PDB file of C-alpha atoms in Angstrom:
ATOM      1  CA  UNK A 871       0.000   0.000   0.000  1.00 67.00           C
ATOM      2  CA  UNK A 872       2.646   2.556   0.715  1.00 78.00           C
ATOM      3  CA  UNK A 873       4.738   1.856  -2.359  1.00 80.00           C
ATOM      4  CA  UNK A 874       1.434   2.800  -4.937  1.00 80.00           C
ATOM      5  CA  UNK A 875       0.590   6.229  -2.723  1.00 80.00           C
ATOM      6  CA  UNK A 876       3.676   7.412  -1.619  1.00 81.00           C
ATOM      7  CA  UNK A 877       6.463   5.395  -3.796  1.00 81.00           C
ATOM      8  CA  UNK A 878       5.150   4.746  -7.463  1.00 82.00           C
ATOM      9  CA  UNK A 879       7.837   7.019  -9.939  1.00 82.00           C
ATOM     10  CA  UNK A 880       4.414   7.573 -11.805  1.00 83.00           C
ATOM     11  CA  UNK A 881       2.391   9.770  -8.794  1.00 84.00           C
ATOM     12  CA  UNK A 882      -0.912   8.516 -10.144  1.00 85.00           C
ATOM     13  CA  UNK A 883      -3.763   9.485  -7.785  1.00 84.00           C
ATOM     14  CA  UNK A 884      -7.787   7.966  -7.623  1.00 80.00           C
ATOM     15  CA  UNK A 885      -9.778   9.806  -9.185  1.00 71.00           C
ATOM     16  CA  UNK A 886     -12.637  10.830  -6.622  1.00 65.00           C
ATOM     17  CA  UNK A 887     -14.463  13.333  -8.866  1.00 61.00           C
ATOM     18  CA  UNK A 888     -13.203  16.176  -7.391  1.00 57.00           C
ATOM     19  CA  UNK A 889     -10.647  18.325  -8.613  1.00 59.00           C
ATOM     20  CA  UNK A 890      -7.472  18.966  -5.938  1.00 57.00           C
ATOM     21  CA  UNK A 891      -5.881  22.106  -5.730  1.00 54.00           C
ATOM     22  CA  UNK A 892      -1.989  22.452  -6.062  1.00 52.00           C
ATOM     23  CA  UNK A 893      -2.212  18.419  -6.945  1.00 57.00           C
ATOM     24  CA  UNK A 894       0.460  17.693  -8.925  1.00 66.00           C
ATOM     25  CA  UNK A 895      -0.162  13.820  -8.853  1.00 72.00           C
ATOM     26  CA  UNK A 896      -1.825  11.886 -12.417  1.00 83.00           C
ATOM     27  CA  UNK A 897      -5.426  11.577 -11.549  1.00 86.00           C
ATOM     28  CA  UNK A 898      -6.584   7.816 -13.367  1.00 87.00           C
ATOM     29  CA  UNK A 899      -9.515   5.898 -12.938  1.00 88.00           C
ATOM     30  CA  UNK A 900     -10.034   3.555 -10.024  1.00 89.00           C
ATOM     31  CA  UNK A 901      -9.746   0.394 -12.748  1.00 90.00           C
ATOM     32  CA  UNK A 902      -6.204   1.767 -13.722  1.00 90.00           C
ATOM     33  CA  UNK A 903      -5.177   2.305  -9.626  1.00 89.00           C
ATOM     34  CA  UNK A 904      -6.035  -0.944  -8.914  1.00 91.00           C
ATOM     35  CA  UNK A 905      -4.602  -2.663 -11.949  1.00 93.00           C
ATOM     36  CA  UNK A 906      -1.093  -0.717 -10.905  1.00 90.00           C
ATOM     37  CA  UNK A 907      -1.718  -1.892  -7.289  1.00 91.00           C
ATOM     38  CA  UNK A 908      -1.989  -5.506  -7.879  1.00 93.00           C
ATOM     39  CA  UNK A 909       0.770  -5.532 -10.438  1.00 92.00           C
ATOM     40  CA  UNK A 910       2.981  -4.090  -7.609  1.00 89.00           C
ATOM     41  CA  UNK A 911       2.074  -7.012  -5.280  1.00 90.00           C
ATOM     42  CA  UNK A 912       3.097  -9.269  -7.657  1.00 91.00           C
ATOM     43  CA  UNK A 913       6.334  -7.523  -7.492  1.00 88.00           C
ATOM     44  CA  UNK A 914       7.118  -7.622  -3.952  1.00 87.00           C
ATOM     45  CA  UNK A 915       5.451 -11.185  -3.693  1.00 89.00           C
ATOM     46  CA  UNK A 916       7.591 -12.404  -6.096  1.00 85.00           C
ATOM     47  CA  UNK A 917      11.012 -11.070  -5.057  1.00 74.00           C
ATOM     48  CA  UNK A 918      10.932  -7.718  -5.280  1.00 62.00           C
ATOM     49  CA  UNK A 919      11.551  -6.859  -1.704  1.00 49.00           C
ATOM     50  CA  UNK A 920      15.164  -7.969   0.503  1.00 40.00           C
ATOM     51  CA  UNK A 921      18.531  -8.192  -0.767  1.00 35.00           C
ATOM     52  CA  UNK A 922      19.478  -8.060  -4.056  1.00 43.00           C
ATOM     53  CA  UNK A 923      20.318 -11.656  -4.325  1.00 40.00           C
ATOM     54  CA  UNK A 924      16.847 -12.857  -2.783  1.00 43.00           C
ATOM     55  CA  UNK A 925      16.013 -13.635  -6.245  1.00 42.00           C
ATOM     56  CA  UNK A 926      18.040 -15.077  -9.240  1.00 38.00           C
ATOM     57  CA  UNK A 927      16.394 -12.525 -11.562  1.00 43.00           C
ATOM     58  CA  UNK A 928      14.570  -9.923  -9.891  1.00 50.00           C
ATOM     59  CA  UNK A 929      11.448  -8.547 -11.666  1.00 56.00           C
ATOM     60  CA  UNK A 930      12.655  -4.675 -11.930  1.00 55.00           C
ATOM     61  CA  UNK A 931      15.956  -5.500 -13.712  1.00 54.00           C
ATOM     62  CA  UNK A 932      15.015  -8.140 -16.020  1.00 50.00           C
ATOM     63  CA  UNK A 933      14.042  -6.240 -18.966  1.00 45.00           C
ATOM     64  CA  UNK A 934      17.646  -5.124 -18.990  1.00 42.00           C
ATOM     65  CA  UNK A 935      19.200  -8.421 -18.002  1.00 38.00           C
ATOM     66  CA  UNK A 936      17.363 -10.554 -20.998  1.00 39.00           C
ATOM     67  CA  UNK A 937      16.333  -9.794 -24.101  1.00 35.00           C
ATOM     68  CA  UNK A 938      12.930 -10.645 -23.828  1.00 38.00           C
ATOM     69  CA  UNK A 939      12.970 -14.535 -23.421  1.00 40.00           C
ATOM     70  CA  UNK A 940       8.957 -13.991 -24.192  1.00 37.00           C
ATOM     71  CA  UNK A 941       7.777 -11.157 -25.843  1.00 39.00           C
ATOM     72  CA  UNK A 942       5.110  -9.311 -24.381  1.00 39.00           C
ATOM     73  CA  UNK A 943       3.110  -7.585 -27.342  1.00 42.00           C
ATOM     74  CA  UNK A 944      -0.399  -8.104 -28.212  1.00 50.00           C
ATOM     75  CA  UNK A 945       0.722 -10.019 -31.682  1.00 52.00           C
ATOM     76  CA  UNK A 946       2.536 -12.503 -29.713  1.00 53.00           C
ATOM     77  CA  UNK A 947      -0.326 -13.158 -27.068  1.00 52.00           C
ATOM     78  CA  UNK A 948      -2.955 -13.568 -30.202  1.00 55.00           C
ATOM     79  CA  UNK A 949      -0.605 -16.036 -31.228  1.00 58.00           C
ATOM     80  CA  UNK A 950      -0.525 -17.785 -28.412  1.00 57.00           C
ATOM     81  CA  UNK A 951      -4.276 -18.167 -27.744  1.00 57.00           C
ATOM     82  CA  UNK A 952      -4.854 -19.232 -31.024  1.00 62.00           C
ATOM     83  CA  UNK A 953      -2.243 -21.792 -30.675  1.00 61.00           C
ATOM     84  CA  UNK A 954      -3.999 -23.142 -27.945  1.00 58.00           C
ATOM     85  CA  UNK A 955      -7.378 -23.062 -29.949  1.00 56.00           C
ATOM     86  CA  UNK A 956      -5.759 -25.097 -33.327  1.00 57.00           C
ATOM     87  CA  UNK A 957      -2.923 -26.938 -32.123  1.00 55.00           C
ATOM     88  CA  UNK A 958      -2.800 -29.308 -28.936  1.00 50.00           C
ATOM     89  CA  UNK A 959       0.119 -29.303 -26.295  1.00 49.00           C
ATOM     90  CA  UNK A 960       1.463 -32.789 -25.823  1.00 47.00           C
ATOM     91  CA  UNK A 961       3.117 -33.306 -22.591  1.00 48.00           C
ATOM     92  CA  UNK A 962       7.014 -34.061 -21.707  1.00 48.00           C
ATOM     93  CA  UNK A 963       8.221 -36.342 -19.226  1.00 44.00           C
ATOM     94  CA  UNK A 964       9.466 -34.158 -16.334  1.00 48.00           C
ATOM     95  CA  UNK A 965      12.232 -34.653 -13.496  1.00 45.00           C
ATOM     96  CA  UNK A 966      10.017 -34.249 -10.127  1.00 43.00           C
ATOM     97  CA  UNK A 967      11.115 -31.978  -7.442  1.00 47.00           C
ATOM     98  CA  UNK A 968      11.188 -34.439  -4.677  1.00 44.00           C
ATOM     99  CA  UNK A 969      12.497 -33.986  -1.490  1.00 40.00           C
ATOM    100  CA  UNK A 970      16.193 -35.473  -2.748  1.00 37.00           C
ATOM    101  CA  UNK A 971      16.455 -33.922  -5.861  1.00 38.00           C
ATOM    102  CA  UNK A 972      15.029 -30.366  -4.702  1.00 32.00           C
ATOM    103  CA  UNK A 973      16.448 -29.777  -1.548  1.00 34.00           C
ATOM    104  CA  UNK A 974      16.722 -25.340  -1.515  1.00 34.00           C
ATOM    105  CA  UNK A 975      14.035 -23.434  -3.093  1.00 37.00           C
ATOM    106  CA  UNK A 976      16.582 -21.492  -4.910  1.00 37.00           C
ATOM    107  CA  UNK A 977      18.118 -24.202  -7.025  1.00 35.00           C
ATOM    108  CA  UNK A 978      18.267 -23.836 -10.554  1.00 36.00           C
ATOM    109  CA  UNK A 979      14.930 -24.264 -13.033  1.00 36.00           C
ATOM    110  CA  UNK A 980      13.852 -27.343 -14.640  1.00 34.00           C
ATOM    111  CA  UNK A 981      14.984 -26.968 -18.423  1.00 37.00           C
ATOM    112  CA  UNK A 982      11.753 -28.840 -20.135  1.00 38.00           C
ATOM    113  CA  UNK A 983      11.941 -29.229 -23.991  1.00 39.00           C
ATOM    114  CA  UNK A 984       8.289 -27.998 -24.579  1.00 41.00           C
ATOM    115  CA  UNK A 985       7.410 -27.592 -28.274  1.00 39.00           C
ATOM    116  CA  UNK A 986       4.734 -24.754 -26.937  1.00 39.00           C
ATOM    117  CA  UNK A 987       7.016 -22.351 -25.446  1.00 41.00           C
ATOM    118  CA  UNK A 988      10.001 -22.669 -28.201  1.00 42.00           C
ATOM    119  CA  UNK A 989       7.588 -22.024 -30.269  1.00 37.00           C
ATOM    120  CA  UNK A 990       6.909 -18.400 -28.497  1.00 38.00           C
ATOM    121  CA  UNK A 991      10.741 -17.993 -28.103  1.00 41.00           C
ATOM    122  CA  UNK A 992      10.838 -18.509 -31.868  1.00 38.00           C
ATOM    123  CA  UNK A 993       9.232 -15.779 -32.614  1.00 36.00           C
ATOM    124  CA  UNK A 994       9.888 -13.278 -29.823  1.00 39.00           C
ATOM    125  CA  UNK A 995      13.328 -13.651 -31.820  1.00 39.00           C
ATOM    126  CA  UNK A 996      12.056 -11.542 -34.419  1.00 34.00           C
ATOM    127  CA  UNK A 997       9.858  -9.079 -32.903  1.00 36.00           C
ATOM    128  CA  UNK A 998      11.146  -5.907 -31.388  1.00 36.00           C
ATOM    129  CA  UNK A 999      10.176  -5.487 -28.049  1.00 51.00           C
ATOM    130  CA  UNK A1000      10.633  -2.381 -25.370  1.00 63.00           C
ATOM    131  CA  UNK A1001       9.651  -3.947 -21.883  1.00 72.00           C
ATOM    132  CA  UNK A1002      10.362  -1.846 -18.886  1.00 81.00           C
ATOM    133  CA  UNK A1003      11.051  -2.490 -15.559  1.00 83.00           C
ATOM    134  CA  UNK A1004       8.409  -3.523 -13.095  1.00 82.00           C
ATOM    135  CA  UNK A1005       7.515  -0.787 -10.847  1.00 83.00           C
ATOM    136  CA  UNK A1006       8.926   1.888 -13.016  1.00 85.00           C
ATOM    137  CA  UNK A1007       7.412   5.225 -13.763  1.00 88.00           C
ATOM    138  CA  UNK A1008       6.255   2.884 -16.962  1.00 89.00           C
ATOM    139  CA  UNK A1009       2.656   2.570 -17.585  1.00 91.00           C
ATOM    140  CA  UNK A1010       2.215  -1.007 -16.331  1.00 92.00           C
ATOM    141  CA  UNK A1011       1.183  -2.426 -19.799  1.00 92.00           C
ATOM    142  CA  UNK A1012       5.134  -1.398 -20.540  1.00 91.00           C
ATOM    143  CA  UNK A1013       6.483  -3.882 -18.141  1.00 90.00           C
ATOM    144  CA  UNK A1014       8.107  -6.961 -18.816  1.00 88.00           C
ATOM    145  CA  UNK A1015       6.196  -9.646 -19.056  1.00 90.00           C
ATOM    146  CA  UNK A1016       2.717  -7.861 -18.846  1.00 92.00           C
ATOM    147  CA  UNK A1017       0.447  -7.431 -22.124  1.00 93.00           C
ATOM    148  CA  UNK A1018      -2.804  -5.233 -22.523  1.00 93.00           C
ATOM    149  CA  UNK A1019      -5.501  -4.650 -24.538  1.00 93.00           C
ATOM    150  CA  UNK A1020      -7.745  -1.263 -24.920  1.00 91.00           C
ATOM    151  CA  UNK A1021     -11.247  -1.992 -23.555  1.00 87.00           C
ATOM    152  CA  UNK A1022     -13.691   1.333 -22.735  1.00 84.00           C
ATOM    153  CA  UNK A1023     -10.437   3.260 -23.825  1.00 86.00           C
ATOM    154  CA  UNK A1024      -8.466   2.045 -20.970  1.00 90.00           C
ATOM    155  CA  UNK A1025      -5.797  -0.167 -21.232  1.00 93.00           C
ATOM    156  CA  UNK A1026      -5.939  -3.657 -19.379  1.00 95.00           C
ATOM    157  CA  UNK A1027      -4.154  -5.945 -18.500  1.00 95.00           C
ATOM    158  CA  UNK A1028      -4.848  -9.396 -20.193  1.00 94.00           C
ATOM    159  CA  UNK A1029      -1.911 -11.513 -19.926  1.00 94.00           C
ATOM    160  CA  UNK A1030       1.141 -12.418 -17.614  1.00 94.00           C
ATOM    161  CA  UNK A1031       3.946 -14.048 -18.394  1.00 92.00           C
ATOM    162  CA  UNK A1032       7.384 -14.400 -16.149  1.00 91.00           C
ATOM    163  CA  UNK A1033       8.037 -17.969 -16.972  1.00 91.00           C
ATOM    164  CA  UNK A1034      11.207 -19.204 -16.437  1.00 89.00           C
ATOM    165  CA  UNK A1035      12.748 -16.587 -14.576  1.00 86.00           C
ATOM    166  CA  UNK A1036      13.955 -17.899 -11.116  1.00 85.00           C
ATOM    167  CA  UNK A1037      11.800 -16.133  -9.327  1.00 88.00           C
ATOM    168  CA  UNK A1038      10.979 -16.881  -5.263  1.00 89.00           C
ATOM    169  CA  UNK A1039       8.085 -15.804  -3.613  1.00 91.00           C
ATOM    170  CA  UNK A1040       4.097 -16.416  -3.469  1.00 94.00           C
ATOM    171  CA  UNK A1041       0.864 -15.807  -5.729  1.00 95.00           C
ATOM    172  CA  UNK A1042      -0.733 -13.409  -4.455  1.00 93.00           C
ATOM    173  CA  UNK A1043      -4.511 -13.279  -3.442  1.00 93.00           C
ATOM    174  CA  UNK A1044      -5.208  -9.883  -4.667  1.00 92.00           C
ATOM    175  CA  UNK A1045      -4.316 -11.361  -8.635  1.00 91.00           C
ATOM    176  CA  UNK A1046      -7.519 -12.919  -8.704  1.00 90.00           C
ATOM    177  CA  UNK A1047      -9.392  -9.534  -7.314  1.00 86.00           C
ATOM    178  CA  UNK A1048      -8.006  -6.411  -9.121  1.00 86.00           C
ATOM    179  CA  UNK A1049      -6.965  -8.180 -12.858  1.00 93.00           C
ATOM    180  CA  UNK A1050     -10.653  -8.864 -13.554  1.00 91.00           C
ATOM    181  CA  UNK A1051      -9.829  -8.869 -17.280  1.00 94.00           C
ATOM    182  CA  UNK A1052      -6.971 -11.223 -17.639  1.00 95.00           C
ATOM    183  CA  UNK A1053      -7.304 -14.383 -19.642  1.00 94.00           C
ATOM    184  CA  UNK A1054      -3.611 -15.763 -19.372  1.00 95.00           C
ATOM    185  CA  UNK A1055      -1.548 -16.361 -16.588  1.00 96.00           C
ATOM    186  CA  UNK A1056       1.763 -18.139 -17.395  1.00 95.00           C
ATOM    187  CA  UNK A1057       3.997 -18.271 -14.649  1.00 95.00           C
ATOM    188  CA  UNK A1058       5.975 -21.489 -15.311  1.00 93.00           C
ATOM    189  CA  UNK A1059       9.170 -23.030 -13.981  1.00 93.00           C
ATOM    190  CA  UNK A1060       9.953 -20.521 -10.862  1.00 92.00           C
ATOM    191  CA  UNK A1061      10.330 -21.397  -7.306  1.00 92.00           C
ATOM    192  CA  UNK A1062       6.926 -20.358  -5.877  1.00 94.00           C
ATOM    193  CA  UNK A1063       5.625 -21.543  -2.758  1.00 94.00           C
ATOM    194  CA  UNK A1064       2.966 -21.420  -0.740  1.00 96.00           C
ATOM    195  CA  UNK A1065      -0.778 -22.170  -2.125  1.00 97.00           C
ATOM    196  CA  UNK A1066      -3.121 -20.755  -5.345  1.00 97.00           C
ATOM    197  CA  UNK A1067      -5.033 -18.486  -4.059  1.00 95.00           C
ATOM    198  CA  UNK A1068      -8.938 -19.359  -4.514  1.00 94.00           C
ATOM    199  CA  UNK A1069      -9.980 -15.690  -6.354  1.00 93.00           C
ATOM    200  CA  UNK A1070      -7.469 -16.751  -9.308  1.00 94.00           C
ATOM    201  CA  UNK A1071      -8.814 -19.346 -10.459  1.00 92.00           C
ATOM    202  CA  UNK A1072     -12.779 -18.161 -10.285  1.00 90.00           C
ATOM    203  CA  UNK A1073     -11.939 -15.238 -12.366  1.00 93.00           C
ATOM    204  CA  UNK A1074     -14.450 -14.359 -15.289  1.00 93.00           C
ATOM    205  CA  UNK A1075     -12.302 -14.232 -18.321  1.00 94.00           C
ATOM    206  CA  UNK A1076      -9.678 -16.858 -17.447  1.00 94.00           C
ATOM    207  CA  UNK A1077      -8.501 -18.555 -20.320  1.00 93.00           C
ATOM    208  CA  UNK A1078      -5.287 -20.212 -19.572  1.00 95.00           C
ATOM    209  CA  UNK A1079      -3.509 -20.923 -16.438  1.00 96.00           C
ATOM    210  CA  UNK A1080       0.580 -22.160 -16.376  1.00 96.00           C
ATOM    211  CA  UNK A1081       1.609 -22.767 -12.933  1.00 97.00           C
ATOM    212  CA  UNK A1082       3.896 -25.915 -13.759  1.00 96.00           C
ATOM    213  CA  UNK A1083       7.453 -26.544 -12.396  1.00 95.00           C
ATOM    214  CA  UNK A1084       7.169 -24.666  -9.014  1.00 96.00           C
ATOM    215  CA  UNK A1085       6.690 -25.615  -5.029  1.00 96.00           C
ATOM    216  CA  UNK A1086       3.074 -24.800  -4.940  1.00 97.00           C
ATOM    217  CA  UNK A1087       1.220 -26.621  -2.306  1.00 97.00           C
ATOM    218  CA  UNK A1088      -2.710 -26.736  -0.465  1.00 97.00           C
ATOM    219  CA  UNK A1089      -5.447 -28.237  -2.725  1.00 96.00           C
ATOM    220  CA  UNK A1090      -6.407 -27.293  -6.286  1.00 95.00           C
ATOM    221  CA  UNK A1091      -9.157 -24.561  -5.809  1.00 94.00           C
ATOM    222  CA  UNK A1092     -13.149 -25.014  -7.484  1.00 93.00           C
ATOM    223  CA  UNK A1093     -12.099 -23.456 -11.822  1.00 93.00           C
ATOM    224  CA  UNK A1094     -14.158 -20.858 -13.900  1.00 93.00           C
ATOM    225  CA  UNK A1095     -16.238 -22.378 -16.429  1.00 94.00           C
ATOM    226  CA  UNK A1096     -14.191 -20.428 -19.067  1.00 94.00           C
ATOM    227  CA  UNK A1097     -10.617 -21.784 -18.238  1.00 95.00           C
ATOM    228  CA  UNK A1098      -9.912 -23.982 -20.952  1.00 95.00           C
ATOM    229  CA  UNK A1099      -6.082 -25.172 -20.340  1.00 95.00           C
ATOM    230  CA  UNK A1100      -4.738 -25.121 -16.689  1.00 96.00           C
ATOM    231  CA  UNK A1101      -1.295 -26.966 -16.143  1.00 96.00           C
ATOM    232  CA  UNK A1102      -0.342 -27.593 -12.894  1.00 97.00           C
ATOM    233  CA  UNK A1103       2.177 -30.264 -13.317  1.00 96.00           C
ATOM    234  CA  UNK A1104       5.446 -30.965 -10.802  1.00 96.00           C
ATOM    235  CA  UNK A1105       4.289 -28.948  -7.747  1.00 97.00           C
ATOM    236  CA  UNK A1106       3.628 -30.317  -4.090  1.00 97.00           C
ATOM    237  CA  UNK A1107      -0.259 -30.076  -4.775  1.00 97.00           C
ATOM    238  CA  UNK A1108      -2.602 -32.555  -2.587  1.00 96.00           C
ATOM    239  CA  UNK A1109      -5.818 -33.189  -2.112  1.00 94.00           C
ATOM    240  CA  UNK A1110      -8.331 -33.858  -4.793  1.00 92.00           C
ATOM    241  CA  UNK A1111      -8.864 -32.890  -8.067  1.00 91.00           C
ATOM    242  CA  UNK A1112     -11.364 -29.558  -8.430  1.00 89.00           C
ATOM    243  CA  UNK A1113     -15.182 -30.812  -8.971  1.00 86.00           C
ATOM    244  CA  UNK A1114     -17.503 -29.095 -11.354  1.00 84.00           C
ATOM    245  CA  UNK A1115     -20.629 -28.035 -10.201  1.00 85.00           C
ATOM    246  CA  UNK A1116     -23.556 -30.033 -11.803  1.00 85.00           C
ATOM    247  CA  UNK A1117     -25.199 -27.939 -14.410  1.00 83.00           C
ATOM    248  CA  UNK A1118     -22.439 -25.541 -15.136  1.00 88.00           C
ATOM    249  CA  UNK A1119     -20.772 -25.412 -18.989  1.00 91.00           C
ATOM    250  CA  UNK A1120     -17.498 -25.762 -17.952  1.00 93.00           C
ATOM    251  CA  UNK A1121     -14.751 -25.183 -21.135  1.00 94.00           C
ATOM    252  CA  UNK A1122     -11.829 -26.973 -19.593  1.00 95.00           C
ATOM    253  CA  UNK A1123      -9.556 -28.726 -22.410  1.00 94.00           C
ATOM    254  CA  UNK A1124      -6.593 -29.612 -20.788  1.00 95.00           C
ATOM    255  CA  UNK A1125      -5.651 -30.631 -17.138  1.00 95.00           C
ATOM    256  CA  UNK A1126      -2.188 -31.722 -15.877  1.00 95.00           C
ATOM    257  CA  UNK A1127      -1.545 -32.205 -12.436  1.00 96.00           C
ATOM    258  CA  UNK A1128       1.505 -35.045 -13.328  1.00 95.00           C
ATOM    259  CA  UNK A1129       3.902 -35.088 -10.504  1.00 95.00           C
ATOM    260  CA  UNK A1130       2.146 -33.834  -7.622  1.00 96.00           C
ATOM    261  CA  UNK A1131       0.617 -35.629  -4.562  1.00 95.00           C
ATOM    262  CA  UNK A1132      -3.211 -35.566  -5.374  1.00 95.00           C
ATOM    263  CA  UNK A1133      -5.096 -38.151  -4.297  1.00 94.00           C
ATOM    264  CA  UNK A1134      -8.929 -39.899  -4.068  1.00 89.00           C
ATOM    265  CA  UNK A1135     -10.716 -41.495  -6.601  1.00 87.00           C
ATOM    266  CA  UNK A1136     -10.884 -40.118 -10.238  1.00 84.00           C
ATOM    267  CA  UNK A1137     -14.011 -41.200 -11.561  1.00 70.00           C
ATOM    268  CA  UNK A1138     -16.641 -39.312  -9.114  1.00 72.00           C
ATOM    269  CA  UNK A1139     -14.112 -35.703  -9.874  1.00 73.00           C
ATOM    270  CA  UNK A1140     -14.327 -35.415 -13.326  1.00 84.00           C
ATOM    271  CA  UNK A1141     -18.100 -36.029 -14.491  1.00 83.00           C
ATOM    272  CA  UNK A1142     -18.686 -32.288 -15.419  1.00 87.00           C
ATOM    273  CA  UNK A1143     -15.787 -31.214 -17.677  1.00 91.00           C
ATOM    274  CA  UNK A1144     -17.469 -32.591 -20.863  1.00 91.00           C
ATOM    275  CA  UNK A1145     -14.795 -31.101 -23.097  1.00 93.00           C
ATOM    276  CA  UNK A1146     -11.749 -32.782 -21.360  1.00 93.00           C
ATOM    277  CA  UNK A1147      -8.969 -33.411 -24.150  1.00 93.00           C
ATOM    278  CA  UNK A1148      -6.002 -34.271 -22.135  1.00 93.00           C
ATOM    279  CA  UNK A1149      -6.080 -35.451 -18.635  1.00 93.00           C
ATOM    280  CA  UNK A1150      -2.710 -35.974 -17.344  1.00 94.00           C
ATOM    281  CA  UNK A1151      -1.842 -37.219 -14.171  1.00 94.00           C
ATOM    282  CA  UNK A1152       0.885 -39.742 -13.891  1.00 94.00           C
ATOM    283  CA  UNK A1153       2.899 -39.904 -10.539  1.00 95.00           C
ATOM    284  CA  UNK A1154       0.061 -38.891  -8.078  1.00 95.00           C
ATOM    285  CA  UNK A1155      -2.003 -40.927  -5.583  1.00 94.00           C
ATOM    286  CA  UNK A1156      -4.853 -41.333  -7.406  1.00 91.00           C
ATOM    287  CA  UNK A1157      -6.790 -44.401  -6.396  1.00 88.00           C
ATOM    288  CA  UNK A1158     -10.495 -46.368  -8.031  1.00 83.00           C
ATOM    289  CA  UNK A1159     -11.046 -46.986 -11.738  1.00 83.00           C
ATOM    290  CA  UNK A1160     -10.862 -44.754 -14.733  1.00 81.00           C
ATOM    291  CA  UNK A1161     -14.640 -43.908 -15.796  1.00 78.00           C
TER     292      UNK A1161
END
């Protein structure tokens, strides 16, 4: 709360409908102030607070440490959704992080081949890109990683992506309560702890959900119907697998939870996702018959 009122670079200010004498502060609406505010949670969830070695790569100087191992702009994202829509994602065996192999938080990432994401690396090879640091004076669509659309003449944020980037730290619960907008959230092979926070995975628009190759652990929360991919493989998950709700149209496509701890039976968990594709679950506790 203090950084976004008294330590954003960009002075933006609420706008109460009331004009301020003397006010030398950006007045923005109170979608844009909260869109700012939850992006700089993320930040400081995810590293951005502590020593300078508390994280591999810390959010605010990667855009100058890499050059852009995912592009962030709009072409790219429309790429990857329709991707998603044509083309399916097969899955690759994966070392687990067990107790042995894994033993600090900070070890190194998990290098997966994954036909998916070289596929985005190919091209944010050729695109120009001009990310800027998190937190910066930036508009937030700017930063690295983050990519917006215009909707009511705003910009929003629809997609996240700082995969593969060493990062330590938690998901935080306000990402599911002030990014009402955002379809994709890719935040693949860090070293995140701590659980998924239940507001993320309700959210309205949510299209497609990377949380693969990480610590996460707690249960797998209830899913909007319009989440059509969620990978959750090689995390410390357990419990059960999420349960529609009977009489809901739920879109889900693709579900990996490979290399976790789930268990119960699958066949009374999975009734209601009609349009399963891939259900991927090797290396769990799963127990009863296949339906």
């Amino acid at each position: 709360y203090q950084w976004i009122t008294t330590g954003d670079e960009a002075n933006l200010e609420l706008d109460v409908g009331q004009p301020r004498q003397g006010n030398h502060r950006k007045v923005v609406s109170e979608r844009r102030y909260i869109q700012r505010f939850v992006l700089g949670v993320l930040y400081f969830a995810m590293g951005g607070k502590g020593s300078e070695n508390h994280n591999a790569r810390r959010l605010r100087d990667v855009a100058q440490q890499s050059k852009a191992m995912k592009a962030t702009s709009l072409s790219l994202y429309r790429a990857k959704k329709n991707r998603m829509l044509q083309e399916e994602r097969l899955p690759d065996a994966e070392l687990p992080k067990d107790e042995e192999t894994y033993s600090e938080p900070n070890s190194s990432p998990i290098t997966v081949s994954d036909p998916f994401h070289n596929f985005l690396l190919t091209l944010s090879a050729s695109v120009s890109t001009d990310d800027k640091p998190f937190i910066s004076a930036h508009h937030e669509c700017q930063w690295y990683g983050i990519t917006c659309e215009s909707r009511s003449s705003e910009e929003v944020v629809v997609a996240i992506d700082l995969s593969n980037l060493g990062l330590v730290g938690t998901i935080p619960e306000e990402i599911g309560i002030g990014l009402e907008a955002i379809e994709d959230l890719t935040l693949y092979n860090n070293d995140l702890f701590g659980t998924i926070p239940p507001s993320l995975m309700t959210l309205p628009n949510l299209f497609y959900v990377d949380l693969g190759s990480n610590y996460l652990v707690g249960s797998i929360p209830p899913i909007s119907t319009t989440l059509q991919y969620l990978y959750l493989n090689t995390n410390r998950l357990t419990g059960r697998l999420p349960r529609g709700k009977n009489g809901l149209d739920y879109k889900l496509k693709h579900l990996w939870a490979q290399q976790c701890q789930l268990t119960g039976r699958l066949s009374d968990r999975i009734d209601n996702f009609e349009n399963l594709e891939q259900l991927v679950l090797y290396e769990n506790r799963i127990s009863g018959t296949i339906p």
